[in-house]
Amino acid sequence: MTLKNKTILIVGAGGLLGANVVKASQRLGAKIVAADICIKTLSEKLLQSDVELEQVAFESLDITDTESVASLFAKYDCLDGAVNCTYPRNKSYGAHFFDVELESFNENLALHLGSAFLFTQQCAKYFKEHEKPFSLINISSIYGVIAPKFEVYDNTTMTMPVEYAAIKSAILHMSKYTVKYVNDSRFRINSVSPGGIFDNQPDSFLSAYKKNTHGEGMLNVDDVLGAVVFLLSDDSKFITGQNIVVDDGFSL
């Protein structure tokens, strides 16, 4: 599998998943356009991830702003694909169900699902303008596929946010809608739905989560990358509108 001679746009590239997608894509030969809201933070994160910075084009991007997204696409005429790793949310995100206010719920949907729509739409417009093969990867979640297993959050202050479930499930259907609307074999959208990714969560949560898998428990971020780069590559050129779940059986 190779991404040689491909230029890939990765937005949210300063996050845990995004930085590692940059690294994995670069190692397979891709030229990278890395975008995030703060270039300084982005470059520091990529440096920590052992990315060859001199071979990366850096872009400042507000994924929630139409002009910012449109102007980014207008700067490039050579993009072969994109990965949306962004995760915009407000300060009250993550509250327990009965503590979520309607205004906050609506704002989080506007920020995350709205920006996912905007980016997906602009990818489709870019394809229509340039008429060259393009593969978009949206990041969903197992909780866009199944109902939450609330018991794994017992004895923690954590929960599975209701906004997250609404957003991630909607991203899956929006991806299918868009490729059906464009209706061209050269334009593909697929999703990757990771299980839980290890990020120093409480031990009680990690233990409960592991009991719902086939033994691995929480995944390392590297465990998700194979599915992403496969969908970017020509090895998957007729796979479209699909969702790859990577969760070691958690959703079974």
Coordinates of N, CA and C in Angstrom, one line a residue:
M1 N 0.8 -1.2 0.0 CA 0.0 0.0 0.0 C 0.9 1.2 0.0
T2 N 0.5 2.2 -0.8 CA 1.3 3.4 -0.9 C 0.5 4.6 -1.2
L3 N 0.9 5.8 -0.7 CA 0.3 7.1 -1.0 C 1.3 7.9 -1.8
K4 N 2.3 7.3 -2.4 CA 3.2 8.0 -3.2 C 2.5 8.8 -4.3
N5 N 3.0 10.0 -4.5 CA 2.4 10.9 -5.6 C 1.1 11.5 -5.2
K6 N 0.6 11.3 -4.0 CA -0.6 11.9 -3.5 C -0.4 13.0 -2.6
T7 N -1.3 14.0 -2.6 CA -1.2 15.1 -1.7 C -2.5 15.1 -0.9
I8 N -2.3 14.9 0.5 CA -3.4 14.7 1.4 C -3.6 15.9 2.3
L9 N -4.8 16.4 2.4 CA -5.1 17.5 3.4 C -5.6 16.8 4.7
I10 N -5.0 17.1 5.8 CA -5.4 16.6 7.1 C -5.8 17.8 8.0
V11 N -7.1 17.9 8.3 CA -7.5 19.0 9.2 C -7.7 18.4 10.6
G12 N -7.4 19.3 11.6 CA -7.3 18.8 13.0 C -6.0 18.1 13.2
A13 N -5.0 18.5 12.4 CA -3.7 17.7 12.4 C -2.9 17.9 13.7
G14 N -3.4 18.8 14.5 CA -2.6 19.0 15.8 C -3.2 18.2 16.9
G15 N -4.2 17.4 16.7 CA -4.8 16.5 17.7 C -4.1 15.2 17.8
L16 N -4.5 14.4 18.7 CA -3.8 13.1 18.9 C -3.9 12.2 17.7
L17 N -5.2 12.1 17.1 CA -5.3 11.3 15.9 C -4.8 12.0 14.7
G18 N -5.0 13.2 14.6 CA -4.6 14.0 13.4 C -3.1 13.9 13.2
A19 N -2.3 14.2 14.2 CA -0.9 14.2 14.1 C -0.4 12.8 13.7
N20 N -1.0 11.8 14.2 CA -0.5 10.4 13.8 C -1.0 10.0 12.4
V21 N -2.1 10.6 11.9 CA -2.5 10.4 10.5 C -1.5 11.1 9.6
V22 N -1.0 12.3 10.0 CA 0.0 12.9 9.3 C 1.3 12.1 9.1
K23 N 1.7 11.5 10.3 CA 2.9 10.7 10.3 C 2.8 9.4 9.4
A24 N 1.6 8.8 9.6 CA 1.4 7.5 8.8 C 1.3 7.8 7.3
S25 N 0.7 8.9 6.9 CA 0.5 9.2 5.5 C 1.8 9.6 4.9
Q26 N 2.6 10.4 5.7 CA 3.9 10.8 5.2 C 4.8 9.6 5.0
R27 N 4.8 8.6 5.9 CA 5.7 7.5 5.8 C 5.3 6.6 4.6
L28 N 4.1 6.7 4.1 CA 3.7 6.0 2.9 C 3.9 6.8 1.6
G29 N 4.5 8.0 1.8 CA 4.9 8.7 0.6 C 4.1 9.9 0.2
A30 N 3.1 10.2 1.0 CA 2.2 11.3 0.7 C 2.8 12.7 1.0
K31 N 2.5 13.6 0.2 CA 2.8 15.0 0.5 C 1.6 15.5 1.4
I32 N 1.9 16.3 2.4 CA 0.9 16.6 3.5 C 0.7 18.1 3.5
V33 N -0.6 18.4 3.5 CA -1.1 19.7 3.9 C -1.8 19.6 5.3
A34 N -1.2 20.1 6.3 CA -1.6 20.0 7.7 C -2.3 21.3 8.1
A35 N -3.5 21.2 8.6 CA -4.3 22.4 9.0 C -4.8 22.2 10.4
D36 N -4.8 23.3 11.1 CA -5.4 23.4 12.4 C -5.5 24.9 12.8
I37 N -6.2 25.2 13.9 CA -6.5 26.6 14.1 C -5.3 27.4 14.6
C38 N -4.3 26.7 15.2 CA -3.1 27.4 15.6 C -1.9 26.7 15.0
I39 N -1.2 27.4 14.1 CA 0.0 26.7 13.5 C 1.1 26.4 14.4
K40 N 1.3 27.3 15.4 CA 2.4 27.1 16.4 C 2.2 25.8 17.2
T41 N 1.0 25.6 17.7 CA 0.6 24.4 18.4 C 0.7 23.2 17.5
L42 N 0.2 23.4 16.3 CA 0.3 22.3 15.3 C 1.7 21.8 15.0
S43 N 2.6 22.8 14.8 CA 4.0 22.4 14.4 C 4.7 21.7 15.6
E44 N 4.3 22.2 16.9 CA 4.9 21.6 18.0 C 4.4 20.1 18.2
K45 N 3.1 19.9 17.9 CA 2.6 18.5 18.1 C 3.2 17.6 17.0
L46 N 3.3 18.1 15.8 CA 3.9 17.2 14.7 C 5.4 16.9 15.0
L47 N 6.1 17.9 15.6 CA 7.5 17.7 15.9 C 7.6 16.6 17.0
Q48 N 6.7 16.6 18.0 CA 6.7 15.5 19.0 C 6.3 14.2 18.4
S49 N 5.6 14.2 17.3 CA 5.2 12.9 16.6 C 6.2 12.4 15.6
D50 N 7.4 13.0 15.5 CA 8.4 12.6 14.6 C 8.0 12.8 13.1
V51 N 7.3 13.8 12.8 CA 6.9 14.2 11.5 C 8.0 15.0 10.9
E52 N 8.4 14.8 9.6 CA 9.4 15.6 8.9 C 8.7 16.9 8.5
L53 N 8.9 17.9 9.3 CA 8.2 19.2 9.2 C 8.5 19.9 7.9
E54 N 9.8 19.8 7.4 CA 10.2 20.5 6.2 C 9.4 20.0 5.0
Q55 N 8.7 18.9 5.1 CA 8.0 18.3 4.0 C 6.5 18.5 4.2
V56 N 6.1 19.4 5.1 CA 4.7 19.6 5.4 C 4.3 21.0 5.1
A57 N 3.2 21.2 4.4 CA 2.6 22.6 4.2 C 1.7 22.9 5.4
F58 N 1.9 24.0 6.1 CA 1.1 24.3 7.2 C 0.1 25.3 6.9
E59 N -1.2 25.1 7.4 CA -2.3 26.1 7.1 C -3.0 26.3 8.4
S60 N -3.4 27.6 8.6 CA -4.3 27.9 9.7 C -5.7 27.8 9.3
L61 N -6.5 27.1 10.0 CA -7.9 26.8 9.6 C -8.9 26.9 10.8
D62 N -10.0 27.6 10.6 CA -11.1 27.5 11.5 C -12.1 26.7 10.8
I63 N -12.3 25.4 11.2 CA -13.1 24.5 10.5 C -14.6 24.9 10.6
T64 N -15.0 25.8 11.5 CA -16.4 26.2 11.7 C -16.7 27.5 10.8
D65 N -15.7 28.0 10.1 CA -15.9 29.2 9.3 C -15.9 28.9 7.8
T66 N -16.9 29.3 7.1 CA -17.1 29.0 5.7 C -15.9 29.6 4.9
E67 N -15.6 30.9 5.2 CA -14.6 31.6 4.4 C -13.2 30.9 4.6
S68 N -13.0 30.5 5.9 CA -11.7 29.9 6.2 C -11.5 28.6 5.4
V69 N -12.6 27.8 5.4 CA -12.5 26.5 4.7 C -12.4 26.7 3.2
A70 N -13.2 27.5 2.7 CA -13.3 27.7 1.2 C -11.9 28.3 0.7
S71 N -11.3 29.2 1.5 CA -10.1 29.8 1.0 C -8.9 28.8 1.1
L72 N -9.0 27.9 2.0 CA -8.0 26.8 2.1 C -8.0 26.0 0.8
F73 N -9.2 25.5 0.4 CA -9.3 24.7 -0.8 C -8.9 25.5 -2.1
A74 N -9.1 26.8 -2.0 CA -8.8 27.7 -3.2 C -7.3 27.8 -3.4
K75 N -6.5 27.5 -2.4 CA -5.1 27.6 -2.5 C -4.4 26.4 -3.2
Y76 N -5.1 25.3 -3.3 CA -4.5 24.1 -3.8 C -5.3 23.5 -5.0
D77 N -4.5 23.1 -6.0 CA -5.2 22.4 -7.1 C -4.7 21.0 -7.3
C78 N -4.1 20.4 -6.3 CA -3.4 19.1 -6.4 C -3.8 18.1 -5.3
L79 N -4.9 18.4 -4.6 CA -5.3 17.5 -3.5 C -5.9 16.2 -4.0
D80 N -5.5 15.1 -3.5 CA -6.0 13.8 -3.8 C -7.0 13.2 -2.8
G81 N -6.9 13.8 -1.6 CA -7.8 13.3 -0.5 C -7.7 14.2 0.7
A82 N -8.5 13.9 1.7 CA -8.5 14.6 2.9 C -9.0 13.8 4.1
V83 N -8.6 14.1 5.3 CA -9.0 13.4 6.5 C -9.5 14.5 7.5
N84 N -10.7 14.4 8.0 CA -11.2 15.3 8.9 C -11.1 14.8 10.3
C85 N -10.1 15.2 11.1 CA -9.8 14.8 12.4 C -10.2 15.9 13.5
T86 N -11.0 16.9 13.0 CA -11.3 18.0 14.0 C -12.4 17.5 15.0
Y87 N -12.5 18.3 16.1 CA -13.4 17.9 17.2 C -13.8 19.2 17.9
P88 N -14.4 20.1 17.2 CA -14.8 21.4 17.9 C -15.9 21.2 18.9
R89 N -15.9 21.9 20.0 CA -16.9 21.8 21.0 C -16.9 23.0 21.9
N90 N -17.9 23.2 22.7 CA -18.0 24.3 23.6 C -17.5 23.9 25.0
K91 N -17.5 24.9 25.9 CA -16.9 24.6 27.2 C -17.8 23.7 28.1
S92 N -19.1 23.6 27.8 CA -20.0 22.8 28.6 C -20.2 21.4 28.0
Y93 N -19.4 21.1 27.0 CA -19.5 19.8 26.4 C -19.1 18.7 27.4
G94 N -19.8 17.6 27.3 CA -19.4 16.5 28.2 C -20.2 16.4 29.5
A95 N -21.3 17.2 29.6 CA -22.1 17.1 30.8 C -23.0 15.9 30.7
H96 N -23.4 15.4 31.9 CA -24.3 14.3 31.9 C -25.7 14.7 31.4
F97 N -26.4 13.7 30.9 CA -27.6 13.9 30.1 C -28.6 14.9 30.6
F98 N -29.0 14.8 31.9 CA -30.0 15.7 32.5 C -29.4 17.1 32.8
D99 N -28.1 17.2 32.6 CA -27.4 18.5 32.9 C -27.2 19.3 31.6
V100 N -27.5 18.7 30.4 CA -27.2 19.3 29.1 C -28.4 20.3 28.8
E101 N -28.1 21.5 28.6 CA -29.1 22.5 28.2 C -29.2 22.6 26.7
L102 N -30.4 22.9 26.3 CA -30.7 22.9 24.8 C -29.8 23.8 24.1
E103 N -29.5 25.0 24.6 CA -28.7 25.9 23.9 C -27.3 25.3 23.7
S104 N -26.7 24.6 24.7 CA -25.4 24.0 24.6 C -25.5 22.8 23.6
F105 N -26.5 22.0 23.7 CA -26.7 20.9 22.8 C -26.7 21.4 21.3
N106 N -27.4 22.4 21.1 CA -27.5 23.0 19.7 C -26.2 23.6 19.2
E107 N -25.5 24.2 20.2 CA -24.2 24.8 19.8 C -23.2 23.8 19.5
N108 N -23.2 22.7 20.2 CA -22.2 21.6 19.9 C -22.5 20.9 18.6
L109 N -23.8 20.7 18.3 CA -24.1 20.2 17.0 C -23.7 21.1 15.9
A110 N -23.9 22.4 16.1 CA -23.5 23.4 15.1 C -22.0 23.4 14.9
L111 N -21.3 23.3 16.0 CA -19.8 23.3 15.9 C -19.2 22.1 15.2
H112 N -19.6 20.9 15.7 CA -19.0 19.6 15.2 C -19.7 19.1 14.0
L113 N -21.0 18.9 14.0 CA -21.7 18.3 12.8 C -21.8 19.4 11.8
G114 N -22.0 20.6 12.1 CA -22.0 21.7 11.2 C -20.7 21.8 10.4
S115 N -19.6 21.8 11.1 CA -18.3 21.9 10.5 C -18.0 20.7 9.6
A116 N -18.4 19.5 10.1 CA -18.3 18.3 9.3 C -19.0 18.4 8.0
F117 N -20.2 19.0 8.0 CA -21.0 19.2 6.8 C -20.3 20.2 5.9
L118 N -19.8 21.3 6.5 CA -19.1 22.3 5.7 C -17.9 21.7 5.0
F119 N -17.1 21.0 5.7 CA -15.9 20.4 5.1 C -16.2 19.4 4.0
T120 N -17.2 18.6 4.3 CA -17.6 17.6 3.3 C -18.1 18.3 2.1
Q121 N -18.9 19.3 2.2 CA -19.5 20.0 1.1 C -18.3 20.6 0.3
Q122 N -17.4 21.2 0.9 CA -16.3 21.9 0.2 C -15.4 20.9 -0.5
C123 N -15.2 19.7 0.1 CA -14.5 18.6 -0.6 C -15.2 18.2 -1.9
A124 N -16.6 18.1 -1.9 CA -17.4 17.8 -3.0 C -17.2 18.9 -4.1
K125 N -17.3 20.2 -3.7 CA -17.1 21.3 -4.6 C -15.7 21.3 -5.2
Y126 N -14.7 21.0 -4.4 CA -13.4 20.9 -4.9 C -13.3 19.8 -6.0
F127 N -13.9 18.6 -5.8 CA -13.9 17.6 -6.8 C -14.6 18.0 -8.1
K128 N -15.7 18.7 -7.9 CA -16.5 19.1 -9.1 C -15.7 20.1 -9.9
E129 N -14.9 20.9 -9.3 CA -14.1 21.9 -9.9 C -12.9 21.3 -10.7
H130 N -12.2 20.3 -10.0 CA -11.0 19.8 -10.6 C -11.1 18.5 -11.3
E131 N -12.2 17.8 -11.1 CA -12.5 16.6 -11.8 C -11.3 15.6 -11.8
K132 N -10.8 15.3 -10.6 CA -9.8 14.3 -10.4 C -10.1 13.5 -9.2
P133 N -9.7 12.2 -9.1 CA -10.0 11.4 -8.0 C -9.8 12.0 -6.7
F134 N -10.7 11.8 -5.8 CA -10.6 12.4 -4.4 C -11.2 11.5 -3.4
S135 N -10.5 11.2 -2.3 CA -11.0 10.4 -1.2 C -11.1 11.2 0.1
L136 N -12.3 11.3 0.7 CA -12.4 11.9 1.9 C -12.7 10.9 3.0
I137 N -12.0 11.0 4.1 CA -12.2 10.2 5.3 C -12.8 11.0 6.4
N138 N -14.0 10.7 6.9 CA -14.6 11.3 8.1 C -14.4 10.4 9.2
I139 N -14.2 11.0 10.4 CA -14.0 10.2 11.6 C -15.3 10.1 12.4
S140 N -15.9 8.9 12.5 CA -17.0 8.8 13.3 C -16.6 8.1 14.6
S141 N -17.4 7.1 15.1 CA -17.1 6.4 16.4 C -18.0 5.2 16.5
I142 N -17.6 4.3 17.4 CA -18.5 3.2 17.7 C -19.8 3.7 18.2
Y143 N -19.7 4.8 18.9 CA -21.0 5.4 19.5 C -21.8 6.2 18.4
G144 N -21.3 6.1 17.2 CA -22.2 6.5 16.1 C -22.9 5.3 15.5
V145 N -22.5 4.1 16.0 CA -23.1 2.9 15.5 C -24.0 2.1 16.5
I146 N -23.5 2.1 17.7 CA -24.3 1.4 18.8 C -24.7 2.4 19.9
A147 N -25.6 1.9 20.7 CA -26.0 2.7 21.9 C -24.8 2.6 23.0
P148 N -24.7 3.6 23.8 CA -23.6 3.6 24.8 C -23.7 2.5 25.8
K149 N -22.5 2.0 26.2 CA -22.5 1.1 27.3 C -22.1 1.9 28.6
F150 N -23.2 2.4 29.2 CA -23.0 3.4 30.3 C -22.3 2.8 31.5
E151 N -22.4 1.4 31.6 CA -21.8 0.8 32.8 C -20.3 0.9 32.8
V152 N -19.6 1.2 31.7 CA -18.1 1.3 31.7 C -17.7 2.6 32.4
Y153 N -18.7 3.5 32.6 CA -18.3 4.8 33.2 C -18.6 4.8 34.7
D154 N -19.1 3.7 35.2 CA -19.4 3.6 36.6 C -18.1 3.9 37.4
N155 N -18.3 4.6 38.6 CA -17.1 4.9 39.5 C -16.2 5.9 38.8
T156 N -16.6 6.7 37.8 CA -15.9 7.8 37.3 C -16.8 9.0 37.2
T157 N -16.2 10.1 36.9 CA -17.0 11.4 36.6 C -17.3 11.5 35.1
M158 N -16.9 10.5 34.4 CA -17.0 10.6 32.9 C -18.4 10.1 32.5
T159 N -18.8 10.5 31.3 CA -20.0 9.9 30.7 C -19.8 9.9 29.2
M160 N -20.8 9.3 28.4 CA -20.7 9.4 27.0 C -21.7 10.5 26.6
P161 N -21.2 11.6 26.1 CA -22.0 12.8 25.8 C -23.1 12.5 24.8
V162 N -24.3 13.0 25.1 CA -25.4 12.8 24.1 C -25.1 13.5 22.8
E163 N -24.4 14.6 22.9 CA -24.1 15.4 21.6 C -23.2 14.5 20.7
Y164 N -22.3 13.8 21.3 CA -21.3 13.0 20.6 C -22.1 11.9 19.8
A165 N -23.0 11.2 20.5 CA -23.8 10.2 19.8 C -24.6 10.7 18.6
A166 N -25.2 11.9 18.8 CA -26.0 12.5 17.8 C -25.1 12.9 16.6
I167 N -24.0 13.5 16.9 CA -23.1 14.0 15.8 C -22.4 12.8 15.1
K168 N -21.9 11.9 15.8 CA -21.1 10.8 15.1 C -22.1 9.9 14.2
S169 N -23.3 9.7 14.7 CA -24.2 8.9 13.9 C -24.6 9.7 12.6
A170 N -24.8 11.0 12.8 CA -25.2 11.8 11.7 C -24.1 11.9 10.6
I171 N -22.8 11.9 11.1 CA -21.7 12.0 10.1 C -21.7 10.8 9.2
L172 N -22.1 9.6 9.7 CA -22.1 8.4 8.9 C -23.1 8.6 7.8
H173 N -24.3 9.1 8.1 CA -25.4 9.2 7.1 C -25.1 10.3 6.1
M174 N -24.5 11.4 6.6 CA -24.2 12.5 5.8 C -23.2 12.2 4.7
S175 N -22.2 11.3 5.1 CA -21.2 10.9 4.2 C -21.8 10.1 3.0
K176 N -22.8 9.2 3.4 CA -23.5 8.4 2.3 C -24.3 9.3 1.5
Y177 N -25.0 10.3 2.1 CA -25.8 11.2 1.3 C -24.9 12.0 0.3
T178 N -23.8 12.4 0.7 CA -23.0 13.2 -0.2 C -22.4 12.5 -1.4
V179 N -21.9 11.3 -1.2 CA -21.4 10.5 -2.3 C -22.5 10.1 -3.2
K180 N -23.7 9.8 -2.7 CA -24.8 9.5 -3.5 C -25.2 10.7 -4.4
Y181 N -25.2 11.9 -3.8 CA -25.5 13.1 -4.5 C -24.5 13.4 -5.6
V182 N -23.2 13.3 -5.3 CA -22.2 13.6 -6.3 C -22.2 12.5 -7.4
N183 N -22.4 11.3 -7.0 CA -22.6 10.2 -8.0 C -21.5 10.1 -9.0
D184 N -20.3 10.0 -8.6 CA -19.1 9.8 -9.5 C -18.1 8.9 -8.8
S185 N -17.7 7.9 -9.5 CA -16.8 6.8 -9.0 C -15.5 7.4 -8.5
R186 N -15.1 8.6 -9.1 CA -13.9 9.2 -8.7 C -13.9 9.9 -7.4
F187 N -15.1 10.2 -6.9 CA -15.2 10.9 -5.6 C -15.8 10.0 -4.6
R188 N -15.0 9.7 -3.5 CA -15.3 8.8 -2.5 C -15.3 9.4 -1.1
I189 N -16.3 9.0 -0.3 CA -16.3 9.4 1.1 C -16.5 8.1 1.9
N190 N -15.6 7.8 2.9 CA -15.8 6.7 3.8 C -15.5 7.2 5.2
S191 N -15.9 6.4 6.2 CA -15.7 6.8 7.6 C -15.0 5.7 8.3
V192 N -14.2 6.1 9.3 CA -13.6 5.2 10.2 C -14.2 5.5 11.6
S193 N -14.6 4.4 12.3 CA -15.2 4.5 13.6 C -14.3 3.8 14.6
P194 N -13.5 4.5 15.3 CA -12.6 3.9 16.3 C -13.4 3.5 17.6
G195 N -13.0 2.5 18.3 CA -13.4 2.3 19.6 C -12.6 3.3 20.5
G196 N -12.6 3.1 21.8 CA -11.9 4.0 22.7 C -10.5 4.0 22.4
I197 N -9.9 5.2 22.4 CA -8.5 5.4 22.2 C -7.8 5.8 23.6
F198 N -6.8 5.1 23.9 CA -6.1 5.4 25.2 C -5.6 6.8 25.3
D199 N -6.0 7.5 26.4 CA -5.5 8.9 26.6 C -5.4 9.1 28.1
N200 N -4.9 8.2 28.8 CA -4.7 8.3 30.3 C -6.0 8.4 31.0
Q201 N -7.0 7.6 30.6 CA -8.3 7.6 31.3 C -8.1 6.9 32.7
P202 N -9.1 7.0 33.6 CA -9.0 6.4 34.9 C -8.9 4.9 34.8
D203 N -8.2 4.3 35.7 CA -8.0 2.8 35.7 C -9.3 2.0 35.8
S204 N -10.3 2.5 36.5 CA -11.6 1.8 36.7 C -12.3 1.8 35.3
F205 N -12.2 2.9 34.6 CA -12.8 2.9 33.2 C -12.0 2.0 32.3
L206 N -10.7 2.0 32.3 CA -9.9 1.1 31.4 C -10.2 -0.3 31.7
S207 N -10.4 -0.7 32.9 CA -10.7 -2.1 33.3 C -12.1 -2.5 32.8
A208 N -13.1 -1.7 33.0 CA -14.4 -2.0 32.6 C -14.5 -2.0 31.1
Y209 N -13.8 -1.1 30.4 CA -13.9 -1.1 29.0 C -13.3 -2.4 28.4
K210 N -12.1 -2.8 29.0 CA -11.4 -3.9 28.4 C -12.3 -5.2 28.5
K211 N -13.2 -5.3 29.5 CA -14.0 -6.5 29.7 C -15.0 -6.6 28.6
N212 N -15.3 -5.5 27.8 CA -16.2 -5.5 26.7 C -15.6 -5.7 25.4
T213 N -14.2 -5.9 25.4 CA -13.5 -6.2 24.1 C -13.1 -7.6 24.1
H214 N -12.4 -8.0 23.1 CA -11.9 -9.4 23.0 C -10.5 -9.5 23.7
G215 N -10.1 -8.5 24.4 CA -8.9 -8.7 25.2 C -7.9 -7.5 25.2
E216 N -8.0 -6.7 24.1 CA -7.1 -5.6 24.0 C -7.4 -4.4 24.9
G217 N -8.7 -4.1 25.0 CA -9.1 -2.9 25.7 C -9.0 -1.7 24.9
M218 N -8.7 -0.6 25.5 CA -8.5 0.7 24.8 C -7.4 0.5 23.8
L219 N -7.7 1.1 22.6 CA -6.7 1.0 21.5 C -5.7 2.1 21.6
N220 N -4.5 1.8 21.1 CA -3.5 2.9 20.9 C -3.9 3.6 19.6
V221 N -3.6 4.9 19.4 CA -4.0 5.6 18.2 C -3.4 5.0 17.0
D222 N -2.3 4.3 17.1 CA -1.7 3.7 15.9 C -2.6 2.6 15.3
D223 N -3.4 2.0 16.2 CA -4.3 0.9 15.8 C -5.4 1.3 14.8
V224 N -5.6 2.6 14.7 CA -6.7 3.1 13.8 C -6.1 3.5 12.5
L225 N -4.8 3.7 12.4 CA -4.2 4.4 11.2 C -4.3 3.5 10.0
G226 N -4.2 2.2 10.1 CA -4.3 1.4 8.9 C -5.5 1.5 8.1
A227 N -6.7 1.6 8.8 CA -7.9 1.8 8.1 C -8.0 3.1 7.4
V228 N -7.4 4.2 8.0 CA -7.4 5.5 7.4 C -6.6 5.5 6.1
V229 N -5.4 5.1 6.2 CA -4.5 5.2 5.0 C -5.0 4.2 3.9
F230 N -5.6 3.1 4.3 CA -6.1 2.2 3.3 C -7.2 2.9 2.5
L231 N -8.1 3.6 3.1 CA -9.2 4.3 2.4 C -8.7 5.5 1.6
L232 N -7.5 6.0 2.0 CA -6.9 7.1 1.1 C -6.2 6.5 -0.1
S233 N -5.8 5.3 0.0 CA -5.0 4.7 -1.1 C -5.9 4.2 -2.3
D234 N -5.2 3.9 -3.4 CA -5.9 3.4 -4.6 C -6.3 1.9 -4.3
D235 N -5.8 1.3 -3.3 CA -6.2 -0.1 -3.0 C -7.7 -0.2 -2.6
S236 N -8.3 1.0 -2.3 CA -9.7 1.0 -1.9 C -10.6 1.8 -2.9
K237 N -10.1 2.0 -4.1 CA -10.7 3.0 -5.0 C -12.1 2.8 -5.4
F238 N -12.7 1.6 -5.1 CA -14.2 1.4 -5.4 C -14.9 1.2 -4.1
I239 N -14.3 1.5 -3.0 CA -15.0 1.5 -1.7 C -15.5 2.9 -1.4
T240 N -16.8 3.0 -1.2 CA -17.4 4.3 -1.0 C -18.6 4.2 -0.2
G241 N -18.9 5.2 0.7 CA -20.0 5.3 1.5 C -20.0 4.3 2.6
Q242 N -18.8 3.8 3.0 CA -18.7 2.7 4.0 C -18.2 3.2 5.3
N243 N -18.3 2.4 6.3 CA -17.8 2.7 7.6 C -17.0 1.5 8.2
I244 N -15.7 1.7 8.5 CA -14.9 0.7 9.0 C -14.8 0.9 10.5
V245 N -15.3 -0.1 11.3 CA -15.2 -0.1 12.7 C -13.9 -0.7 13.2
V246 N -13.2 0.0 14.0 CA -11.9 -0.6 14.6 C -12.1 -0.5 16.1
D247 N -12.5 -1.7 16.7 CA -12.8 -1.6 18.1 C -12.5 -2.9 18.9
D248 N -11.8 -3.9 18.3 CA -11.6 -5.1 19.0 C -12.8 -5.7 19.6
G249 N -13.9 -5.6 18.9 CA -15.2 -6.3 19.3 C -16.0 -5.6 20.3
F250 N -15.7 -4.4 20.7 CA -16.5 -3.7 21.7 C -17.9 -3.5 21.2
S251 N -18.2 -3.3 20.0 CA -19.5 -3.1 19.5 C -20.3 -4.3 19.2
L252 N -19.7 -5.5 19.5 CA -20.5 -6.8 19.2 C -21.4 -7.1 20.4

